[in-house]
Coordinates of N, CA and C and ligand atoms in Angstrom, one line a residue:
X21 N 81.1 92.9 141.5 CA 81.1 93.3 142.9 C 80.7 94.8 143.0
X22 N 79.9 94.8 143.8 CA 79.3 96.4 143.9 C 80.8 97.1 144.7
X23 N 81.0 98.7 144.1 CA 82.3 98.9 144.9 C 81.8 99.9 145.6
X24 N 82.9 100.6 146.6 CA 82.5 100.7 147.8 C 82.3 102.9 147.1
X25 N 83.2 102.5 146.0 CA 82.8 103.9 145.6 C 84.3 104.4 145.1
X26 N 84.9 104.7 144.0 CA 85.8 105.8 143.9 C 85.4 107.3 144.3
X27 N 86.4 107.9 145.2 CA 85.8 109.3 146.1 C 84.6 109.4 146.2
X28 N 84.0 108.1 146.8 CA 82.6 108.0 147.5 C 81.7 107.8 146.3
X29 N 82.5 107.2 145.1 CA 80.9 107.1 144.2 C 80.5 105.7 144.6
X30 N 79.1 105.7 144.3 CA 78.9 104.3 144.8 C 78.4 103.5 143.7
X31 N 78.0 103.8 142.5 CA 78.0 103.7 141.5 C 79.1 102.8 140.4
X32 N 79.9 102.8 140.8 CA 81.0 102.3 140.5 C 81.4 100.9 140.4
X33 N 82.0 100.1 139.6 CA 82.1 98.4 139.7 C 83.4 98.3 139.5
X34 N 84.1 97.6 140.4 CA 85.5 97.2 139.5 C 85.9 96.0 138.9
X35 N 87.0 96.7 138.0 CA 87.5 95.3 137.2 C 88.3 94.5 137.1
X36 N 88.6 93.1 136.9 CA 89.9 92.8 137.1 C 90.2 92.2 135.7
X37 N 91.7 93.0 135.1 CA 91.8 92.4 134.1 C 93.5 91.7 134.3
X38 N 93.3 90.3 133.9 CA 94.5 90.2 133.5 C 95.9 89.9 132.3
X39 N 96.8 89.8 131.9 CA 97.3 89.8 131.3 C 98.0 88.7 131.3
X40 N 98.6 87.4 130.1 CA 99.6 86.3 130.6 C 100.0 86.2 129.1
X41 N 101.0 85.1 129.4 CA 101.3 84.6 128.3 C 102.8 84.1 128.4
X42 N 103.5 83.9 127.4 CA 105.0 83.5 127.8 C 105.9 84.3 127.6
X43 N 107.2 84.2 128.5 CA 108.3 85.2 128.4 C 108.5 85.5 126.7
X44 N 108.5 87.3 126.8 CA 108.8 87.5 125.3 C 107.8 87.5 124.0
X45 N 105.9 87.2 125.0 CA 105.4 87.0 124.0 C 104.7 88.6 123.5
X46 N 105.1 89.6 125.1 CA 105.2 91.1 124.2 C 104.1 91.8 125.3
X47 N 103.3 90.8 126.1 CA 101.9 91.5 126.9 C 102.6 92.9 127.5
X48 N 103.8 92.7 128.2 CA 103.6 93.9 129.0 C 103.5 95.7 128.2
X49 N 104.1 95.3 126.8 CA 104.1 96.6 126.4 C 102.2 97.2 125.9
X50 N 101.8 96.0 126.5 CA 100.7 97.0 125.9 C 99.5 96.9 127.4
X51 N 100.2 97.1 128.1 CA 99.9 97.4 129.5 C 99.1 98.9 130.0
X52 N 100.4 99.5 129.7 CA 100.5 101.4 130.4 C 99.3 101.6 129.2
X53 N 99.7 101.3 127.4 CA 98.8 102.1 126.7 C 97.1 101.8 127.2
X54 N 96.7 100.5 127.5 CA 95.6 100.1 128.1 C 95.0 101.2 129.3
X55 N 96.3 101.1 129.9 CA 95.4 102.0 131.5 C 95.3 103.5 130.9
X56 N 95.9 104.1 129.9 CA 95.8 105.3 129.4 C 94.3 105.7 128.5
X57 N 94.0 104.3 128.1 CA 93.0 104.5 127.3 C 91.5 104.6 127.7
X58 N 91.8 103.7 129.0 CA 90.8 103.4 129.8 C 90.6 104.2 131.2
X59 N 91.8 105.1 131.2 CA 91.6 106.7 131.9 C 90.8 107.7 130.8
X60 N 91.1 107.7 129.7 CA 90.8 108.7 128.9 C 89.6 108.5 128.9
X61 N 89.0 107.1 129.3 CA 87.5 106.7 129.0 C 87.1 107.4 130.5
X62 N 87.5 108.0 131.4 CA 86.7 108.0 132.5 C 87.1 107.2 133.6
X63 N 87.6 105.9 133.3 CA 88.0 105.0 134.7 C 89.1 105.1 135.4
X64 N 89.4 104.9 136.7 CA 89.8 104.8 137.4 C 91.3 103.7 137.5
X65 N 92.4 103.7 137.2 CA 92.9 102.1 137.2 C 94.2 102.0 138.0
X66 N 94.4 100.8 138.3 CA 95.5 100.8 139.7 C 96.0 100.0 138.4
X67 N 97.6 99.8 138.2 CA 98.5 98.9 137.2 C 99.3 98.4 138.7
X68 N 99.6 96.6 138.0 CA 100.5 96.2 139.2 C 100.3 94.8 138.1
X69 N 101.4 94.1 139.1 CA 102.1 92.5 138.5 C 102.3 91.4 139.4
X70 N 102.5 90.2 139.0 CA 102.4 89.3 139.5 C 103.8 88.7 138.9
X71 N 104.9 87.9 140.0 CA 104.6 88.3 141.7 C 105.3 89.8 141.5
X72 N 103.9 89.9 142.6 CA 104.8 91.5 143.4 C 103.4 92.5 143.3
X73 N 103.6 93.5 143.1 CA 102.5 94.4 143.4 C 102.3 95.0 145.2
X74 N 103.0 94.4 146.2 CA 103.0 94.6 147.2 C 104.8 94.7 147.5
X75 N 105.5 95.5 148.6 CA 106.7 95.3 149.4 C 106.8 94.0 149.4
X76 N 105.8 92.8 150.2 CA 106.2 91.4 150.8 C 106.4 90.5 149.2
X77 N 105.4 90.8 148.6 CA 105.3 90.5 147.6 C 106.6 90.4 146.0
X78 N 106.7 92.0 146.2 CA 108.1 92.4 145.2 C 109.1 91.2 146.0
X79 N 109.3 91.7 147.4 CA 110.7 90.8 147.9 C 110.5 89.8 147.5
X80 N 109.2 88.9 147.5 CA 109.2 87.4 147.0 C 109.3 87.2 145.5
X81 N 108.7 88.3 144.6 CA 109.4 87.9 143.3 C 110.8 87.7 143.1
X82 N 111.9 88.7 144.0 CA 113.2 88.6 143.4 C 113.4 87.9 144.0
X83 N 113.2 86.2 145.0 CA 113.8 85.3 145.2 C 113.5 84.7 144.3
X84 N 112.0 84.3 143.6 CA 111.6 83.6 142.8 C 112.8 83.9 141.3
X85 N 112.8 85.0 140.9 CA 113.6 84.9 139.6 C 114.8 84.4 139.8
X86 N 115.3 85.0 141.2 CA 116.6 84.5 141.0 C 117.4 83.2 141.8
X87 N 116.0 82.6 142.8 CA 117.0 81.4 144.0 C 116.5 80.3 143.2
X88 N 117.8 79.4 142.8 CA 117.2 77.8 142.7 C 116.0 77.7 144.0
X89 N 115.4 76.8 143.5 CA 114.8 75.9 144.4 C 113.2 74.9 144.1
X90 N 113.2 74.0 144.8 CA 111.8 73.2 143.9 C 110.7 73.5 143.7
X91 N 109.8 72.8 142.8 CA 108.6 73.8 142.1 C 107.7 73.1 143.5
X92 N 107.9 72.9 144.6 CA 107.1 72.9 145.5 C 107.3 74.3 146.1
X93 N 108.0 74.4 147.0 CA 108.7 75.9 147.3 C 108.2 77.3 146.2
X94 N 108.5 77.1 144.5 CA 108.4 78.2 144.0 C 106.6 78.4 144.1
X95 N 106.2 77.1 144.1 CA 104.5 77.4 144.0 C 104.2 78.0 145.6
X96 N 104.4 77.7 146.2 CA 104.3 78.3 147.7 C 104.9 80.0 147.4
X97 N 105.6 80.2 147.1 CA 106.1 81.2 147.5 C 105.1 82.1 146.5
X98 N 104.9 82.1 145.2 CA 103.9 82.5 144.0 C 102.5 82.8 144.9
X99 N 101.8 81.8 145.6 CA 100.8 82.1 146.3 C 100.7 83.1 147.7
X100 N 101.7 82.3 147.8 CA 101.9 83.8 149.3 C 102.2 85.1 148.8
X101 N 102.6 85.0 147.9 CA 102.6 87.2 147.2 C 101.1 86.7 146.6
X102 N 101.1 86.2 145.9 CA 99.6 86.2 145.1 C 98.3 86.3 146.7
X103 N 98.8 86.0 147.8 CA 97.7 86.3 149.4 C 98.2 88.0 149.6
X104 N 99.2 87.9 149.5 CA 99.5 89.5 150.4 C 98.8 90.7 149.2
X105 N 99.3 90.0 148.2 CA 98.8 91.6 146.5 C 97.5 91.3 146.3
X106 N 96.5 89.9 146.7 CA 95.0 90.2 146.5 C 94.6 90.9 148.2
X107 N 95.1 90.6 149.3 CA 94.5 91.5 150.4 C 95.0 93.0 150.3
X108 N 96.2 93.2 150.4 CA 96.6 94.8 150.5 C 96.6 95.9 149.1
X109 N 96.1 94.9 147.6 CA 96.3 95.9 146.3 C 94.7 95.8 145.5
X110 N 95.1 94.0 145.2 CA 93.9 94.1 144.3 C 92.5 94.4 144.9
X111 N 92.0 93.3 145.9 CA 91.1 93.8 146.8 C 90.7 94.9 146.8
X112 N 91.3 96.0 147.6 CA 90.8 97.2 148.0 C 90.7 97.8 146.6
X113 N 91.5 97.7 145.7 CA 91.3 98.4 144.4 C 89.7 98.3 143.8
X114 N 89.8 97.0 143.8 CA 88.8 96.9 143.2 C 86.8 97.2 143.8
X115 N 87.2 97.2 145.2 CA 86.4 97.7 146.3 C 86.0 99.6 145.7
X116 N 87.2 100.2 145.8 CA 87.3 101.8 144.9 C 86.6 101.6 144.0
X117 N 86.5 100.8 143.2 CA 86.0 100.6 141.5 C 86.7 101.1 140.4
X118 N 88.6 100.4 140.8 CA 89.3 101.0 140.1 C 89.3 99.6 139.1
X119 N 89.1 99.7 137.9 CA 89.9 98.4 137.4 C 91.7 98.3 137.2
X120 N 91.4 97.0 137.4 CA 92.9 96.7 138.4 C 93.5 95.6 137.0
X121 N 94.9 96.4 136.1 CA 95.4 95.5 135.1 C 96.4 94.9 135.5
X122 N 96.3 93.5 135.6 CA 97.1 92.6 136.2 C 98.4 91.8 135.3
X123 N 99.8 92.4 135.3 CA 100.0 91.3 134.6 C 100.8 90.5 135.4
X124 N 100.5 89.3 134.9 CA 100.5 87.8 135.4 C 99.4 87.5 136.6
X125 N 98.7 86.4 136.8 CA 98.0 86.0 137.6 C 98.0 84.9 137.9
X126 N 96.8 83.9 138.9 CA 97.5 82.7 138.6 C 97.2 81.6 137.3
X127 N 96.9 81.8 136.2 CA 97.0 81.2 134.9 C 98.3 80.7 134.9
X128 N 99.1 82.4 135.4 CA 100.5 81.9 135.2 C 101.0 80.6 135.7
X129 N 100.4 80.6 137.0 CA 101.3 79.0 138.2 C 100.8 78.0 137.8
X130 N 99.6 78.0 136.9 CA 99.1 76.7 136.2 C 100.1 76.4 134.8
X131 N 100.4 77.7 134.1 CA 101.0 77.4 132.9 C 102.5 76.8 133.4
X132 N 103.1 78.0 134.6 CA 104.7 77.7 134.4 C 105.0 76.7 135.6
X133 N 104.3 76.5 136.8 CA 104.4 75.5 137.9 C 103.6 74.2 137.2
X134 N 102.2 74.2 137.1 CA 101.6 73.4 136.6 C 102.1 72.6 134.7
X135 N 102.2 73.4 134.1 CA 102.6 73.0 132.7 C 104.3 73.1 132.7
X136 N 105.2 73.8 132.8 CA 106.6 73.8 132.9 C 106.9 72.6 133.7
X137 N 107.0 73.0 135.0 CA 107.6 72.4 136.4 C 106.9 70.8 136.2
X138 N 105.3 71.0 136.0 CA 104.9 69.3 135.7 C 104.2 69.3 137.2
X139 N 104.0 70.3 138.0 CA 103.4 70.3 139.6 C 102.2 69.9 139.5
X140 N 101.5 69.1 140.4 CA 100.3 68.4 140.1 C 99.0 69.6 140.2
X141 N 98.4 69.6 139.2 CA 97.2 71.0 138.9 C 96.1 70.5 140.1
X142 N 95.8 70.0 140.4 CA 95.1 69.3 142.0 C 95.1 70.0 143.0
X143 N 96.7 70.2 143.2 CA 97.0 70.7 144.5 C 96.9 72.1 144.1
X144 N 97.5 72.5 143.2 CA 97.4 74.2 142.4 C 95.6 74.6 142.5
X145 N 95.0 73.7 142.3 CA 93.4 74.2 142.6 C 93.0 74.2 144.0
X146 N 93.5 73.6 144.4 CA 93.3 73.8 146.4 C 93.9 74.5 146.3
X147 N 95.3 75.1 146.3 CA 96.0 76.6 146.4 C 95.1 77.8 146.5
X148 N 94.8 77.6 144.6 CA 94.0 78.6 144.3 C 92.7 78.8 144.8
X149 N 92.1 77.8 145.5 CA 90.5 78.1 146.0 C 90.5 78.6 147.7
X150 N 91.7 78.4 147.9 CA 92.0 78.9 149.4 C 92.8 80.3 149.4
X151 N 93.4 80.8 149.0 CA 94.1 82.0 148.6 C 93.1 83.1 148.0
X152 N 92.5 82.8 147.0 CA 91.4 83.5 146.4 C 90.1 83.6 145.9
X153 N 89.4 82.1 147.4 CA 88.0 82.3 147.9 C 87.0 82.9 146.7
X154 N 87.8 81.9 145.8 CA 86.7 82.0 144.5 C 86.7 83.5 143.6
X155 N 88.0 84.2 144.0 CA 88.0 85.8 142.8 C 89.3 85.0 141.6
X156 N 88.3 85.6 140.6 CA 89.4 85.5 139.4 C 88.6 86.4 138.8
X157 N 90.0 86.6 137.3 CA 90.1 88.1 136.8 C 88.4 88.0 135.9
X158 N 88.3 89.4 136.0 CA 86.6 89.0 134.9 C 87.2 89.0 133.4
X159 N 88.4 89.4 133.2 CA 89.2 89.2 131.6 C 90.3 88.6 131.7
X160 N 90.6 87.7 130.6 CA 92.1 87.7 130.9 C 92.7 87.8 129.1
X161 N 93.7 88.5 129.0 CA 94.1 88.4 127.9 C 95.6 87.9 127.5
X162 N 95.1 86.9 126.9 CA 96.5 85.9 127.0 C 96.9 86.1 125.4
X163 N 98.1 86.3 125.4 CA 98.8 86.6 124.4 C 100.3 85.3 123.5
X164 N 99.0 84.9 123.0 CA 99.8 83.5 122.7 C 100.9 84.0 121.6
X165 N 102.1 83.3 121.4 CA 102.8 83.1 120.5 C 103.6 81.7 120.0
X166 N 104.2 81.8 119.4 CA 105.3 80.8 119.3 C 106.5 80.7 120.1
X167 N 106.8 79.6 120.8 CA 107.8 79.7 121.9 C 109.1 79.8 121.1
X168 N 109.7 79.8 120.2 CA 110.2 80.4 119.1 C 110.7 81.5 118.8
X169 N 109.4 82.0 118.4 CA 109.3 83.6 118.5 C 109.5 84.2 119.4
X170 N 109.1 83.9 120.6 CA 109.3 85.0 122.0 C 110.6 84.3 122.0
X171 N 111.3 83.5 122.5 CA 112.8 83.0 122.2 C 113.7 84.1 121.5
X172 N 113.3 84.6 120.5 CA 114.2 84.9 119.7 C 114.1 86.3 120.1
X173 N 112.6 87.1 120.9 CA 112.6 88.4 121.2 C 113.2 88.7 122.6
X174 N 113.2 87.6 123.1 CA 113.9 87.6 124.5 C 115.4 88.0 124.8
X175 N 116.1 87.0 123.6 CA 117.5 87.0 123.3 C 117.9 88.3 123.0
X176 N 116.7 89.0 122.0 CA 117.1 90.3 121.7 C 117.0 91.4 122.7
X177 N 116.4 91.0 123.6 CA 115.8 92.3 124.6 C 116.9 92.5 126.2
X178 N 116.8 91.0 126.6 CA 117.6 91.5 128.0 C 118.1 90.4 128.6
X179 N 118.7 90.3 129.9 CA 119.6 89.2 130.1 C 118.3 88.4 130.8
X180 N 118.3 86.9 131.1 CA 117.5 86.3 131.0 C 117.6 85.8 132.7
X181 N 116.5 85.7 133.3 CA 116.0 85.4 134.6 C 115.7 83.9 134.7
X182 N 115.7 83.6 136.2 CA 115.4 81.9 136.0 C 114.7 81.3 134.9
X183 N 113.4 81.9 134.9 CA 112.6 81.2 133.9 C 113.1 81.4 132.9
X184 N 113.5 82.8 132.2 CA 113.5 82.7 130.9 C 115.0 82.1 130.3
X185 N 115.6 81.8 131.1 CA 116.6 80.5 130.9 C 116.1 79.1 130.6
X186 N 115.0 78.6 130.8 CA 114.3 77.6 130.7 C 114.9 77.4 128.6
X187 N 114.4 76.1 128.4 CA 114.8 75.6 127.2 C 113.3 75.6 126.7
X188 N 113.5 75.7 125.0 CA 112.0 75.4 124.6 C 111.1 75.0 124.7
X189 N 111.4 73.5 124.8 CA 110.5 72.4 125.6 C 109.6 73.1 127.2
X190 N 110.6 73.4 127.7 CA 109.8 74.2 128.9 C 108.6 74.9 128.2
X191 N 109.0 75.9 127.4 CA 108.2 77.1 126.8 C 106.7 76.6 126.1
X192 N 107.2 75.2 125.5 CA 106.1 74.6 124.9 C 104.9 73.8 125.9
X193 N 105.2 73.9 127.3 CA 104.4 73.4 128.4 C 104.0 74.1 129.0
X194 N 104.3 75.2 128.9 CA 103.7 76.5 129.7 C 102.7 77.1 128.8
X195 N 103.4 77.1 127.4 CA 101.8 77.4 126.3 C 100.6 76.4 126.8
X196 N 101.0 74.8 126.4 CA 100.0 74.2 126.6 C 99.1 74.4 128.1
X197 N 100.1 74.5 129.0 CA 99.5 74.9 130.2 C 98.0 76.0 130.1
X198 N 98.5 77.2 129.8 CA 97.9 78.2 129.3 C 96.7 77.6 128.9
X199 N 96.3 77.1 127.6 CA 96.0 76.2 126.5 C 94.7 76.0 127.4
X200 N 95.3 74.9 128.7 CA 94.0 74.1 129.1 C 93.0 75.2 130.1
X201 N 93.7 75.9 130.6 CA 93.0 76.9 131.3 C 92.1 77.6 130.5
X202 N 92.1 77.8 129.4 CA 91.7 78.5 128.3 C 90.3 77.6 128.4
X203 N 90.9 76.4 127.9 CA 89.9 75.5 127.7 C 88.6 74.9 128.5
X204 N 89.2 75.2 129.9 CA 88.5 75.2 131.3 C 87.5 76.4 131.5
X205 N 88.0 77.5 131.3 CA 87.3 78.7 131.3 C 86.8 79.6 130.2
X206 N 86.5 79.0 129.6 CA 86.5 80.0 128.2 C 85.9 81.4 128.2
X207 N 85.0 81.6 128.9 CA 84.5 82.8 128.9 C 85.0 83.9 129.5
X208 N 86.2 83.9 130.3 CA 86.8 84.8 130.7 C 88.5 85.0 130.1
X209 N 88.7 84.6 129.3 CA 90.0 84.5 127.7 C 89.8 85.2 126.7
X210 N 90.4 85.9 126.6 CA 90.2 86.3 125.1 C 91.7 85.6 124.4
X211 N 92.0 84.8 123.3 CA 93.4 85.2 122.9 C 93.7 85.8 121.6
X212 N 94.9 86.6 122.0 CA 95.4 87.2 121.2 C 96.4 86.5 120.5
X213 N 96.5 87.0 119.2 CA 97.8 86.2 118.4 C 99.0 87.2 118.1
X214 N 99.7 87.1 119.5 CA 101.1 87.8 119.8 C 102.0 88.1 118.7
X215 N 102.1 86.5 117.7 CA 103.1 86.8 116.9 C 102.5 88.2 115.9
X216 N 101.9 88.4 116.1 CA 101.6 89.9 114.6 C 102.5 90.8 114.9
X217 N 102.4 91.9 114.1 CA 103.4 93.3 114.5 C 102.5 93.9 115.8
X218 N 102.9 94.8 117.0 CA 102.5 95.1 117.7 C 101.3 96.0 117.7
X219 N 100.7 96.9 116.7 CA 99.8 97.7 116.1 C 98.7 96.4 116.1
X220 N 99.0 95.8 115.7 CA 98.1 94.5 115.2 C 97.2 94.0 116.9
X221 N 98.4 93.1 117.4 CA 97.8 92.9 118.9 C 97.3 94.3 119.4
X222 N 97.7 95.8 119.7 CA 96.9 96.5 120.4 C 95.8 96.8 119.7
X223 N 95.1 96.5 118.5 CA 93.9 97.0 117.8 C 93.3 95.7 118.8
X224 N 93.9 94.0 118.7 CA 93.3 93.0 119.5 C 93.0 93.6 121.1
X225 N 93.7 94.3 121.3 CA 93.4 94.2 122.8 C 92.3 95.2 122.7
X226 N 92.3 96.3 122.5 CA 91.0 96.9 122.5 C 89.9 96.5 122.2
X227 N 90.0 95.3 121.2 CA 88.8 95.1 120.3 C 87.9 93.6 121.7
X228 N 89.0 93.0 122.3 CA 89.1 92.4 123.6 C 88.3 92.9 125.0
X229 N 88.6 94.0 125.4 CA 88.3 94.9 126.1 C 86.8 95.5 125.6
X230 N 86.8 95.8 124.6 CA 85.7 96.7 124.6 C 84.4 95.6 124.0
X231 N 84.6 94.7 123.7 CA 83.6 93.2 123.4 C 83.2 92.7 124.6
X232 N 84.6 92.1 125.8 CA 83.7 92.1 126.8 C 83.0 92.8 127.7
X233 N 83.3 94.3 127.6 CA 82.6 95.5 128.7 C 81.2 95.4 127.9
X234 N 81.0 95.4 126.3 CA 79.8 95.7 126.1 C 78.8 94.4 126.4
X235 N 79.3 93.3 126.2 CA 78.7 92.2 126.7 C 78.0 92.3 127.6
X236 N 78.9 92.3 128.8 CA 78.7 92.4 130.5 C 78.4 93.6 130.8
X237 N 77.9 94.5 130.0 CA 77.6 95.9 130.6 C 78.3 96.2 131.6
X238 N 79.9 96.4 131.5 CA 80.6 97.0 132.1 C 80.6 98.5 132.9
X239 N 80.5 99.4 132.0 CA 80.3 100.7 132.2 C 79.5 101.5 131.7
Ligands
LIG307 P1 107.3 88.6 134.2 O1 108.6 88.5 133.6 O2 106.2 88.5 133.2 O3 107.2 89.8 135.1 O4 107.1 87.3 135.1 C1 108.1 86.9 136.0 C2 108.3 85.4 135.8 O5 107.6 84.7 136.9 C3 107.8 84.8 134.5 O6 108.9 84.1 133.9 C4 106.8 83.8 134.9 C5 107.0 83.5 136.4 N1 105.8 83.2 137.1 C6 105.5 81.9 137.5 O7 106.4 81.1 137.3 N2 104.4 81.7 138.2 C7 103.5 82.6 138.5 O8 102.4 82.3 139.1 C8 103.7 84.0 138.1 C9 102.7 85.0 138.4 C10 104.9 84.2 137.4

């Protein structure tokens, strides 16, 4: 998408990258060092998350982690921040020609509504083609692990939110979830193999990043 210019450049393209994967498999910590690296390169970058990234938005994530309620409702609600944070954040961002690091997007409502919850992926694709009029991320970097393993980093890390209450089984349907989207899209996935030491995945993420910008003649 031609952007409209960061401080009037017109020269400029934006990007959208996003991040997924399962509770605990580690993506967000290599979030901030991404947008630092890719300032230091010159670019421009807005950081934000899914749900949330907007006021209407944030408010609807914290019902989502924390209200019971059916995976009809949770997927409605997931799109409606996912409508408010592509009109009021990513959009315009990416209009500036800021690339825009996303973590979570909707991979996620296919892995954790569609693959967890068991919601029919049908209706998730009419969601998704009405809400966001054919934009998806130009990367996405999914950070697979063992539901296991994030299990056991989760336990260690913090008290646990609706989802990450969920039982293994869950965990193992939201990979697969992931899985098929991969499989559907291939050219816009990279995956990373989460379980390594974290030095490991961030040499992957750059090596991710800087594969597809040279590809696509990014910048
Ligand atoms: P986070 O812990 O990575 O910030 O994500 C919050 C939780 O929201 C996470 O457990 C996954 C869940 N989620 C969905 O169930 N569907 C979605 O579409 C998104 C974006 C997140």
């Amino acid at each position: 998408m031609p952007g409209a210019g960061v401080q009037g450049r017109a020269d400029v393209t934006g990007r959208f990258i996003s991040f997924e994967g399962i509770d605990g498999a580690g993506k967000s910590t290599h979030i901030e060092p991404l947008a630092e690296w890719l300032r230091s390169h010159g670019r421009t970058v807005r950081l934000t998350r899914e749900p949330g990234g907007t006021d209407l938005a944030e408010s609807l994530r914290a019902l989502l982690l924390a209200q019971p309620m059916d995976a009809l409702t949770e997927t409605l609600l997931v799109f409606a921040a996912r409508r408010d944070h592509l009109q009021r954040c990513i959009l315009p961002a990416l209009a500036d020609g800021a690339v825009v690091l996303c973590d979570r997007f909707t991979d996620a409502t296919f892995a954790y509504q569609g693959g967890g919850r068991g919601f029919d992926p049908t209706v998730l694709g009419q969601l998704e083609a009405w809400v966001q009029q054919g934009r998806q991320p130009d990367l996405t970097l999914w950070f697979d692990v063992a539901p296991d393993v994030a299990a056991a980093r989760r336990a260690a890390a913090r008290a646990p939110d609706r989802f990450e209450r969920e039982d293994l089984g869950f965990f193992e349907r939201v990979r697969a979830g992931y899985a098929e989207r991969r499989d559907a899209q291939p050219q816009r996935f990279a995956v990373l193999d989460a379980g390594q030491p974290p030095e490991r995945v961030w040499q992957a993420v750059l090596h991710a990043v800087q594969t597809k910008a040279e590809a696509e003649a990014w910048w």
